[in-house]
Coordinates of C-alpha atoms and ligand atoms in Angstrom, one line a residue:
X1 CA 126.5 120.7 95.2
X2 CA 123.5 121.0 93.0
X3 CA 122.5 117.7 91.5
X4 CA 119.5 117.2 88.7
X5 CA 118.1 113.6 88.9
X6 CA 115.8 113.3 85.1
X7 CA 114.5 110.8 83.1
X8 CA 112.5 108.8 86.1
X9 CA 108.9 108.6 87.8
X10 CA 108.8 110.1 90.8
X11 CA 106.6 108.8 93.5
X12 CA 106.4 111.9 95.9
X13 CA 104.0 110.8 98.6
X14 CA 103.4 114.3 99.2
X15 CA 100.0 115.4 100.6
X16 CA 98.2 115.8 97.3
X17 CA 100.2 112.3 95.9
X18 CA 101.8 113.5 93.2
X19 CA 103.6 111.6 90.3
X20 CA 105.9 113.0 87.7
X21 CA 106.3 110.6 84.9
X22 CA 109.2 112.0 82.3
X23 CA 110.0 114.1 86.0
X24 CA 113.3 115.6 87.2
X25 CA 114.0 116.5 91.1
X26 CA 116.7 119.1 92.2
X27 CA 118.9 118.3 95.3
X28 CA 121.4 120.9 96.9
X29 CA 123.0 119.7 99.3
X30 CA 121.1 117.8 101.8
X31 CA 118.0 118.7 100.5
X32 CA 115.3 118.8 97.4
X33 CA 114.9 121.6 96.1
X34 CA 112.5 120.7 93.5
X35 CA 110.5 117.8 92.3
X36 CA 108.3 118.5 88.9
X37 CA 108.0 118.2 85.3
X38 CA 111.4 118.1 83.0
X39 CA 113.1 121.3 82.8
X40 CA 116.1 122.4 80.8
X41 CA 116.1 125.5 82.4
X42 CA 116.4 124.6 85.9
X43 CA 119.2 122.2 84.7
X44 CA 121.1 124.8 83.7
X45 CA 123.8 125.7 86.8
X46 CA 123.5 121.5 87.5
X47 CA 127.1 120.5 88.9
X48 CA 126.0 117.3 88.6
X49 CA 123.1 115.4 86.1
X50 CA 122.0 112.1 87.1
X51 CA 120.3 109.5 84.4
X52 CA 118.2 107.7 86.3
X53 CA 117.3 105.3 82.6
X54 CA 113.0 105.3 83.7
X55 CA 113.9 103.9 87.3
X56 CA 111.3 104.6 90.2
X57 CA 112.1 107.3 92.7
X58 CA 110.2 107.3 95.9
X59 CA 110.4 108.3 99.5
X60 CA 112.6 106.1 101.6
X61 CA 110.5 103.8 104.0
X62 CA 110.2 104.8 107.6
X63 CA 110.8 101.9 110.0
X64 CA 108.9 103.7 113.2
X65 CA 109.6 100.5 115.7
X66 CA 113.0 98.2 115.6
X67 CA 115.8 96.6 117.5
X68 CA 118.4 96.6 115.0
X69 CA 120.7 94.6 118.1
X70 CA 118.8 92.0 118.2
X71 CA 119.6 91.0 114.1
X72 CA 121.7 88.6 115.2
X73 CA 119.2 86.8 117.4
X74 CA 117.0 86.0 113.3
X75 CA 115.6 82.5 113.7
X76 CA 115.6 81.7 117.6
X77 CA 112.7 81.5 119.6
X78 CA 110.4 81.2 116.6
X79 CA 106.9 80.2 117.3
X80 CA 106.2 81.1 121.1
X81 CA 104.1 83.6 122.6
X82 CA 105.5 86.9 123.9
X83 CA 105.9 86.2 127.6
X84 CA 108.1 83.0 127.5
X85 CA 109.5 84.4 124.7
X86 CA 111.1 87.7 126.5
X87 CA 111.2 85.8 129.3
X88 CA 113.0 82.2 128.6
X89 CA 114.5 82.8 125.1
X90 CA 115.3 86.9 124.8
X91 CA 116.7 88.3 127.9
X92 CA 118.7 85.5 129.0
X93 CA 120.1 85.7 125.7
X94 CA 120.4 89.6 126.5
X95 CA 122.3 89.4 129.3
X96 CA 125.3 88.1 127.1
X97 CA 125.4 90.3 125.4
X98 CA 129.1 92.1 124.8
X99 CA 129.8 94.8 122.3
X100 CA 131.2 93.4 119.8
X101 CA 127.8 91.5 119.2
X102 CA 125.5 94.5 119.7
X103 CA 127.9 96.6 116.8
X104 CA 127.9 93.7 114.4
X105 CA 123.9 92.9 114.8
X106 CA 123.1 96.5 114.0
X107 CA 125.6 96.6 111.0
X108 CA 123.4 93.5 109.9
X109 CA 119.9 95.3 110.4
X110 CA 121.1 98.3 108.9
X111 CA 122.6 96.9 105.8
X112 CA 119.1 94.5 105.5
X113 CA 117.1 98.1 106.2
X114 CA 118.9 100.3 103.7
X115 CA 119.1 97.5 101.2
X116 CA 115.8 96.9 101.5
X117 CA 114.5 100.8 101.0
X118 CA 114.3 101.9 104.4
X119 CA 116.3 105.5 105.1
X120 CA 114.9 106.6 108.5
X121 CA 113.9 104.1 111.8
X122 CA 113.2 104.4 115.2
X123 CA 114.9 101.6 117.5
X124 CA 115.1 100.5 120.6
X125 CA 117.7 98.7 122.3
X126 CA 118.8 96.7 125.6
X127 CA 121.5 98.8 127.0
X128 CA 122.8 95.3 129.5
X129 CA 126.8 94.7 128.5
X130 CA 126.9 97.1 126.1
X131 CA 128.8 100.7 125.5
X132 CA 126.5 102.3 123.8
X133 CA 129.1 104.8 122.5
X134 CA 130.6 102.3 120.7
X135 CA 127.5 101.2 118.9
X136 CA 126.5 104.6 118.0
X137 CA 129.7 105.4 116.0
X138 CA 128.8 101.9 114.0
X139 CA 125.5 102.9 113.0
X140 CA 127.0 106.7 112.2
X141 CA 129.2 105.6 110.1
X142 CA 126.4 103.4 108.0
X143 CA 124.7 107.0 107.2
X144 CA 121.0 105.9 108.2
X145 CA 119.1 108.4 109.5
X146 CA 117.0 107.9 112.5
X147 CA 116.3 108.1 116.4
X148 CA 117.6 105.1 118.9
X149 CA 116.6 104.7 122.5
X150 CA 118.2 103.7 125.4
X151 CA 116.0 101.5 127.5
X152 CA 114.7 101.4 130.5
X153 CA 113.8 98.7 132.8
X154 CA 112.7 98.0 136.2
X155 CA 114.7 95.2 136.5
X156 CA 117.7 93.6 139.3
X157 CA 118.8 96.0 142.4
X158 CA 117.6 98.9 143.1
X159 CA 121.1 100.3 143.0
X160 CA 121.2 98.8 139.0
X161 CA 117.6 100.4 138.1
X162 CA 119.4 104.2 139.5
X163 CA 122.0 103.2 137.0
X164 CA 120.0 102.3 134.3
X165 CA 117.9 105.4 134.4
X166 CA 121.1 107.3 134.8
X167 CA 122.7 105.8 131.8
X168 CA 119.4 106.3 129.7
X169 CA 119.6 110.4 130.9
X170 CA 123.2 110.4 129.7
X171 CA 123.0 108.6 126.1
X172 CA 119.4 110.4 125.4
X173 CA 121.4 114.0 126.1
X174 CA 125.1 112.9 124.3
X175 CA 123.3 111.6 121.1
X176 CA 120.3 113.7 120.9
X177 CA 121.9 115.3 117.9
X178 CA 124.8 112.9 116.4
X179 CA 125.8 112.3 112.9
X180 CA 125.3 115.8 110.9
X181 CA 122.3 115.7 113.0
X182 CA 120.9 111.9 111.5
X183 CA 120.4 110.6 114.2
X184 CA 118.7 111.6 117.6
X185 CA 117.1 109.8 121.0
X186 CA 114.1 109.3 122.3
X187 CA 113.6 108.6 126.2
X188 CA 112.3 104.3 126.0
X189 CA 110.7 102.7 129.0
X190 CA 110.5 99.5 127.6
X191 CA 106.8 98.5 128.4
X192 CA 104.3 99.1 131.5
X193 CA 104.8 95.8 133.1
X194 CA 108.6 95.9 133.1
X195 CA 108.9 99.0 134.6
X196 CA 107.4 100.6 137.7
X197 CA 105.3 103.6 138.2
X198 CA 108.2 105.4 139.4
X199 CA 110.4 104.6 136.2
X200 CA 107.5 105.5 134.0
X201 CA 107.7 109.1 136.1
X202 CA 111.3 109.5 136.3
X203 CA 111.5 108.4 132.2
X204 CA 109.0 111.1 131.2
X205 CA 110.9 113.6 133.5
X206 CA 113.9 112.8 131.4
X207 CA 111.5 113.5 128.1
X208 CA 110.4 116.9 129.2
X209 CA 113.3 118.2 130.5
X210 CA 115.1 116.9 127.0
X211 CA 112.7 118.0 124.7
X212 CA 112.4 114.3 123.9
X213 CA 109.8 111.8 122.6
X214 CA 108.9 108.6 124.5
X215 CA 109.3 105.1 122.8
X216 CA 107.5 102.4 124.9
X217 CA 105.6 99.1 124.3
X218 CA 101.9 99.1 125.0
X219 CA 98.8 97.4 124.7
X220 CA 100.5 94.5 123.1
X221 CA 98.5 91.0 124.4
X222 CA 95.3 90.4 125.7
X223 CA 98.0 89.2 128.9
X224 CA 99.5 92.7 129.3
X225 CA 96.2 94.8 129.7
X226 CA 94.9 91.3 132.6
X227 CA 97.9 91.9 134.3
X228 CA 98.4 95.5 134.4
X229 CA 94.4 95.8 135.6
X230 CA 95.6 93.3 138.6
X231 CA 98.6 95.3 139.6
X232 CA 97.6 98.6 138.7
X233 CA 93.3 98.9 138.7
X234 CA 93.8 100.2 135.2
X235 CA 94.1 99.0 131.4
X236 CA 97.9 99.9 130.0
X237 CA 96.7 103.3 128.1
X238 CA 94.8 104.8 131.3
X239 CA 97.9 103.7 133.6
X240 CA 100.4 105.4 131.4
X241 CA 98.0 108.8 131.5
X242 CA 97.6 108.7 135.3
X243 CA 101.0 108.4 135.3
X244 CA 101.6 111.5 132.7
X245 CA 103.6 109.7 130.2
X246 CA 101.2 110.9 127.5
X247 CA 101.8 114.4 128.2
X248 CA 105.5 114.2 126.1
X249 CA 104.8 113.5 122.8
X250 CA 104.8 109.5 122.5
X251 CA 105.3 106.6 120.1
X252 CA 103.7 103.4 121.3
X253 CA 104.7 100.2 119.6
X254 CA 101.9 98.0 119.2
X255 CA 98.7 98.7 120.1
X256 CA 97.2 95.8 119.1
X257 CA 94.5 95.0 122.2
X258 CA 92.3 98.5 122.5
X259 CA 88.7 99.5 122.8
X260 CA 87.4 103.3 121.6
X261 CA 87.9 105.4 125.0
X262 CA 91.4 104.3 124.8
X263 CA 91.4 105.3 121.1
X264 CA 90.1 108.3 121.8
X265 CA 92.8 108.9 124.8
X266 CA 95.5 108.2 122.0
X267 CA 94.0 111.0 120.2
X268 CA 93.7 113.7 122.4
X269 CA 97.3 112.8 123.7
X270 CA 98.5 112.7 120.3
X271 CA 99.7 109.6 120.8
X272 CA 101.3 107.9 117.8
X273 CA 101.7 103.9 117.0
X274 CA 104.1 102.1 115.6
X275 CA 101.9 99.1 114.0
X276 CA 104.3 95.6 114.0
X277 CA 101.9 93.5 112.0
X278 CA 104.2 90.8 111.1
X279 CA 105.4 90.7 114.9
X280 CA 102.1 90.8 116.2
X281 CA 101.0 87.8 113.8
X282 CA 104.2 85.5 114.4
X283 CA 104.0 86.1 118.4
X284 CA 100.4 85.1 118.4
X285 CA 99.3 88.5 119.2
X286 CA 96.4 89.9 117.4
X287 CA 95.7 92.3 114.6
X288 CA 95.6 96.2 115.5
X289 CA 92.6 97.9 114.4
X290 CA 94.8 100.1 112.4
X291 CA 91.6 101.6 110.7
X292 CA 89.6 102.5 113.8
X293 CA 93.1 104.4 114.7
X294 CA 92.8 106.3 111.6
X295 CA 89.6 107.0 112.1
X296 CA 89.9 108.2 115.6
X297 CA 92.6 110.4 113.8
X298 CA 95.5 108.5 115.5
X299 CA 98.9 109.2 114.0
X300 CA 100.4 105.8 112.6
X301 CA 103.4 104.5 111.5
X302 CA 104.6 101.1 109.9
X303 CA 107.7 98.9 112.0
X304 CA 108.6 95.9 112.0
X305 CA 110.2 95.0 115.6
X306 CA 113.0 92.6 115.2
X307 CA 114.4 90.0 113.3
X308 CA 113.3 87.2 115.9
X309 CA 109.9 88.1 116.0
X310 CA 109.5 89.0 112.1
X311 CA 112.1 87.2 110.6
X312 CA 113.1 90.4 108.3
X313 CA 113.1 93.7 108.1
X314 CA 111.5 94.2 104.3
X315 CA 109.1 97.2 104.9
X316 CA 107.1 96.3 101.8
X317 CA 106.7 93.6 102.8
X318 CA 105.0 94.9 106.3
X319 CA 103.3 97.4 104.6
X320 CA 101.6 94.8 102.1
X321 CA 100.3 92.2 105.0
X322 CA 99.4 95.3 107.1
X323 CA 97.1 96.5 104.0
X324 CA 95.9 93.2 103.7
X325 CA 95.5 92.6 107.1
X326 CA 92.8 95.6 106.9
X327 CA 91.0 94.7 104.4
X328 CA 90.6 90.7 105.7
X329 CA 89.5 91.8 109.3
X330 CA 87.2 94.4 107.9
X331 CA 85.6 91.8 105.1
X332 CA 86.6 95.1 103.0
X333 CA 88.4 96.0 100.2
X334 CA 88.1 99.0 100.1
X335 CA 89.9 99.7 103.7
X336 CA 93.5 100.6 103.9
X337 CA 93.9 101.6 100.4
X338 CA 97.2 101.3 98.6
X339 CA 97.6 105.2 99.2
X340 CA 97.1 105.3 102.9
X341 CA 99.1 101.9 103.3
X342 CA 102.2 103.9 101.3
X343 CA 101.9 107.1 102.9
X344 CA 102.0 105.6 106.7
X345 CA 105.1 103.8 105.2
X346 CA 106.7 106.9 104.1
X347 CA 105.6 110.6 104.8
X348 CA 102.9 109.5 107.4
X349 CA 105.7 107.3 109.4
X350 CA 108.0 110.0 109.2
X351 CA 105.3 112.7 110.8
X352 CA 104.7 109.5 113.6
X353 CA 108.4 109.8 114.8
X354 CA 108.6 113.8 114.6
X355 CA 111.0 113.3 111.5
X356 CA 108.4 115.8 109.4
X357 CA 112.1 116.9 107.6
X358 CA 111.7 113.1 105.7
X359 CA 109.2 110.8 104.2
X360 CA 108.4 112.6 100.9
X361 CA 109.8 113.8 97.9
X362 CA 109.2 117.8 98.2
X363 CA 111.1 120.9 97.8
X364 CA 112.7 121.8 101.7
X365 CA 112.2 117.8 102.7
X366 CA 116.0 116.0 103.1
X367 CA 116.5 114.3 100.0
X368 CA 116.3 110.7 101.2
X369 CA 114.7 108.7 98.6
X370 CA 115.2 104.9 96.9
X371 CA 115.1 103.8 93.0
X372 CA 113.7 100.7 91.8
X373 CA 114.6 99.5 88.0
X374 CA 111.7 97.6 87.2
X375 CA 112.2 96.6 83.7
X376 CA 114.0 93.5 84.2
X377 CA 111.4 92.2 87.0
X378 CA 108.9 90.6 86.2
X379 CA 106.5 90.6 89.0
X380 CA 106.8 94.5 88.3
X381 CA 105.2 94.0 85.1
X382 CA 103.1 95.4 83.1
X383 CA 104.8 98.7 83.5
X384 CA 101.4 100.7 84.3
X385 CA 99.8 100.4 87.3
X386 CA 103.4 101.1 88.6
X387 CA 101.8 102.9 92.2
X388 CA 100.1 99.6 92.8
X389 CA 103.3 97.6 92.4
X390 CA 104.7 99.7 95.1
X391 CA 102.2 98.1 97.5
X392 CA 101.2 94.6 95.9
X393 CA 104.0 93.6 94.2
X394 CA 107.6 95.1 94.9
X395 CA 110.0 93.5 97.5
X396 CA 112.8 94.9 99.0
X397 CA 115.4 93.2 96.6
X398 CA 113.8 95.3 94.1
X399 CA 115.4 98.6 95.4
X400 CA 118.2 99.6 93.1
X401 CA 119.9 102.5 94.9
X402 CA 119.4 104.5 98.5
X403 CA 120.3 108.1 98.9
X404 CA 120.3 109.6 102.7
X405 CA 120.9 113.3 102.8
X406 CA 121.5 113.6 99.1
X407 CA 124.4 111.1 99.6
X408 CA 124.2 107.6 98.2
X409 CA 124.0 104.8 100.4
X410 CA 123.5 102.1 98.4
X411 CA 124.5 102.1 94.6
X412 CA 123.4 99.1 92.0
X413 CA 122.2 96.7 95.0
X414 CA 125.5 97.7 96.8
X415 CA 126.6 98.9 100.2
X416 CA 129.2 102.0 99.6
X417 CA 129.3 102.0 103.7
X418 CA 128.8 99.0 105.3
X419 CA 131.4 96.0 104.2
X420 CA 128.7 93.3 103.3
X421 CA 131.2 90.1 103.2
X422 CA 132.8 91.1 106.8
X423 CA 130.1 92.0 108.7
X424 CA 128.3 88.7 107.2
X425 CA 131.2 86.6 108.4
X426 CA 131.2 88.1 111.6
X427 CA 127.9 88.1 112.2
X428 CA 128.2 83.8 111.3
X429 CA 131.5 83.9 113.6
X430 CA 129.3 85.1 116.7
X431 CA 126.1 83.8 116.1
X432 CA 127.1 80.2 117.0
X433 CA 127.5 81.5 120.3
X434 CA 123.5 81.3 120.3
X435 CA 122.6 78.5 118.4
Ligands
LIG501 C1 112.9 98.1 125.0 S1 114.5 97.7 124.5 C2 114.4 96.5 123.4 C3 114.1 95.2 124.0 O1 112.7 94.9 124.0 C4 112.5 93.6 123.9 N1 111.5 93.3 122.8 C5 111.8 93.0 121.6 N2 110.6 92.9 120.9 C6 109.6 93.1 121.8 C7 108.2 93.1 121.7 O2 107.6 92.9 120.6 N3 107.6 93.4 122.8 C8 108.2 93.6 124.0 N4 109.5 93.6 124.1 C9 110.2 93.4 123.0 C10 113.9 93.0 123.7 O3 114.4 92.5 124.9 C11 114.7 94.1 123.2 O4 116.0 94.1 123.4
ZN502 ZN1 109.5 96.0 120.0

């Protein structure tokens, strides 16, 4: 099916930034063909013409660090520091986990993601009382695109650590290509003090013989790098080297507590990070040097971990304080400008996650892009200056309609895949269970 969008701004976050005002973008299929000036004459085989009235059409937002099963955990544990946090509030709560609640929180993040622009994220997720089958037909269904990881701890009997790498083999193989090829795995050790040495080897083993990436949590708290230097003789990034994690092509989450060798490690690795700022603030943290990363020519992406460490999962919103962020720890305006801080959320995310296919508006790219109406807004307003909005001003409520794979997702504010008043109810109908 050939479909002709016109009569919008198109943002296309490709490399040279491009913006057609008055534009028109072609999509066959699953993908863009073209994204330009007005044409009548490419209109002319169109099955299908779309008046987009002067909306704005941009990239969907990459999420490139999340825990869509944990939605349902929004608003407990607020305002403790990571360790007792995991520790006293999250994985006791984890280990009652059923199901049912796992399939219902990630029809609530997914709904709050796609809602809220984002078309392509990278999760992670507690496998304990789950089937993960299950789940993954839920999030299928939704039509996001994105990778999910099965993960891996060194916790319990030795006998339950065997099956939990075993189950983390199988699910990483079964799903590696799911849903029209949507969504994929990545091999997720969850972090270097909860797992050993040996399930950091037997995880990457998994990665290379899968041609897989590795998701894992590092370099998070000034606590992490003390204690892995007692048990280990070594900070978190040299650990996971030694160890040859690095030498699969990895996501780290965080990366908030490094110094320039380890920088430099990430770079010659090609590691990439997944920057939380939100998470990192709220759980006391720190502020990742995002622009020494950049500088070290560090692949970055923008996440937002999970709703009980954020509380949401607006990617403007992250993209705005981690801009901010930048330019207040740097006593510099001129760091992280609005073009960098977009393009990590979009195209530059995407490349973070090995998901080149999406993040930009280009011919050959998978047409996965979001519309904002901004002329009844009025923090969208005046009208010019509409790429700075983008960072400074828009919200996720402002996104009017999500397309993933040339299909809509969201039309007008509305789910056409998820059913918004049941999983709501449900998600109120478990949640109490928590409280
Ligand atoms: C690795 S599976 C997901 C699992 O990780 C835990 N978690 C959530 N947020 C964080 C974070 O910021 N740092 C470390 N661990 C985190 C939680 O138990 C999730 O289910
Ligand atoms: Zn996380």
């Amino acid at each position: 099916m050939k479909t002709v969008y016109i009569n919008a701004t198109f943002f296309t976050m490709d490399q040279e930034n491009k913006i057609f005002e008055n534009g028109m973008m072609i999509v066959q299929d699953q993908f863009i063909t073209y994204v330009g000036n007005h044409s009548e004459e490419l209109m002319k085989d169109a099955e299908q013409v779309v008046n987009l009235q002067g909306k704005w059409v941009m990239p969907g937002l990459v999420n490139t660090h999340s825990h869509i099963l944990m939605t349902l955990l929004r608003g407990i544990g607020d305002d403790m520091l990571l360790k007792p946090w995991l520790e006293t509030k999250i994985w006791p709560i984890e280990r009652q986990y059923t199901t049912e609640i796992a399939s219902v929180s990630a029809q609530l993040g997914i709904l709050e993601m796609v809602k809220s622009g984002t078309t392509t994220f990278s999760d992670m997720f507690n496998p304990n009382g789950i089937d993960p089958n299950v789940v993954m037909e839920t999030i299928g269904e939704t039509g996001i695109r994105g990778a999910f990881s099965y993960s891996i701890f060194s916790f319990g009997t030795e006998e339950e650590q065997r099956l939990n790498l075993k189950g983390a083999e199988q699910f990483s193989k079964d799903y590696k290509r799911f849903a029209d090829g949507r969504l994929t795995t990545m091999v997720a050790p969850h972090s270097p003090y909860a797992c050993t040495p040996e399930a950091l080897i037997e995880s990457a083993r998994i990665a290379k013989e899968n041609d897989l990436m590795m998701h894992i949590h590092v370099s998070e708290t000034d606590y992490e790098i003390q204690d892995i230097e007692t048990r280990y003789a070594n900070r978190p990034v040299e650990h996971l080297r030694k160890l040859g994690v690095f030498n699969q092509p990895t996501v780290m989450a965080h990366g908030v507590v490094l110094n320039d060798e380890e920088r430099a490690i990430l770079k010659e690795y090609d590691v990439r990070v997944a920057h939380n700022p939100i998470s990192n603030l709220k759980l006391g943290s720190g502020v990742a040097d995002v622009v020494s990363l950049l500088d070290a020519g560090v692949k970055v992406g923008i996440a937002t971990d999970s709703t009980a460490s954020n509380n949401n999962l607006d990617m403007f919103e992250e993209v705005r304080i981690a801009a901010l962020l930048q330019k207040g720890m740097y006593k510099d305006a001129t760091k992280f400008s609005a073009q960098t801080a977009l393009t990590l959320a979009t195209r530059g995310g995407a490349e973070a996650i090995g998901m080149g296919h999406t993040g930009s508006l280009e011919a050959n790219k998978k047409a996965d892009f979001i519309t904002i109406y901004p002329f009844d807004k009025e923090h969208l307003q005046p009208l010019s200056n509409a790429y700075s909005h983008l960072l400074y001003a828009a919200r996720g409520s402002d996104v009017c309609d999500v397309f993933i794979d040339g299909k809509a997702i969201v039309k007008d504010r509305i789910s056409l895949t998820i059913d918004e008043e049941k999983v709501i109810a449900e998600v109120n109908r478990l949640q109490s269970r928590f409280a």
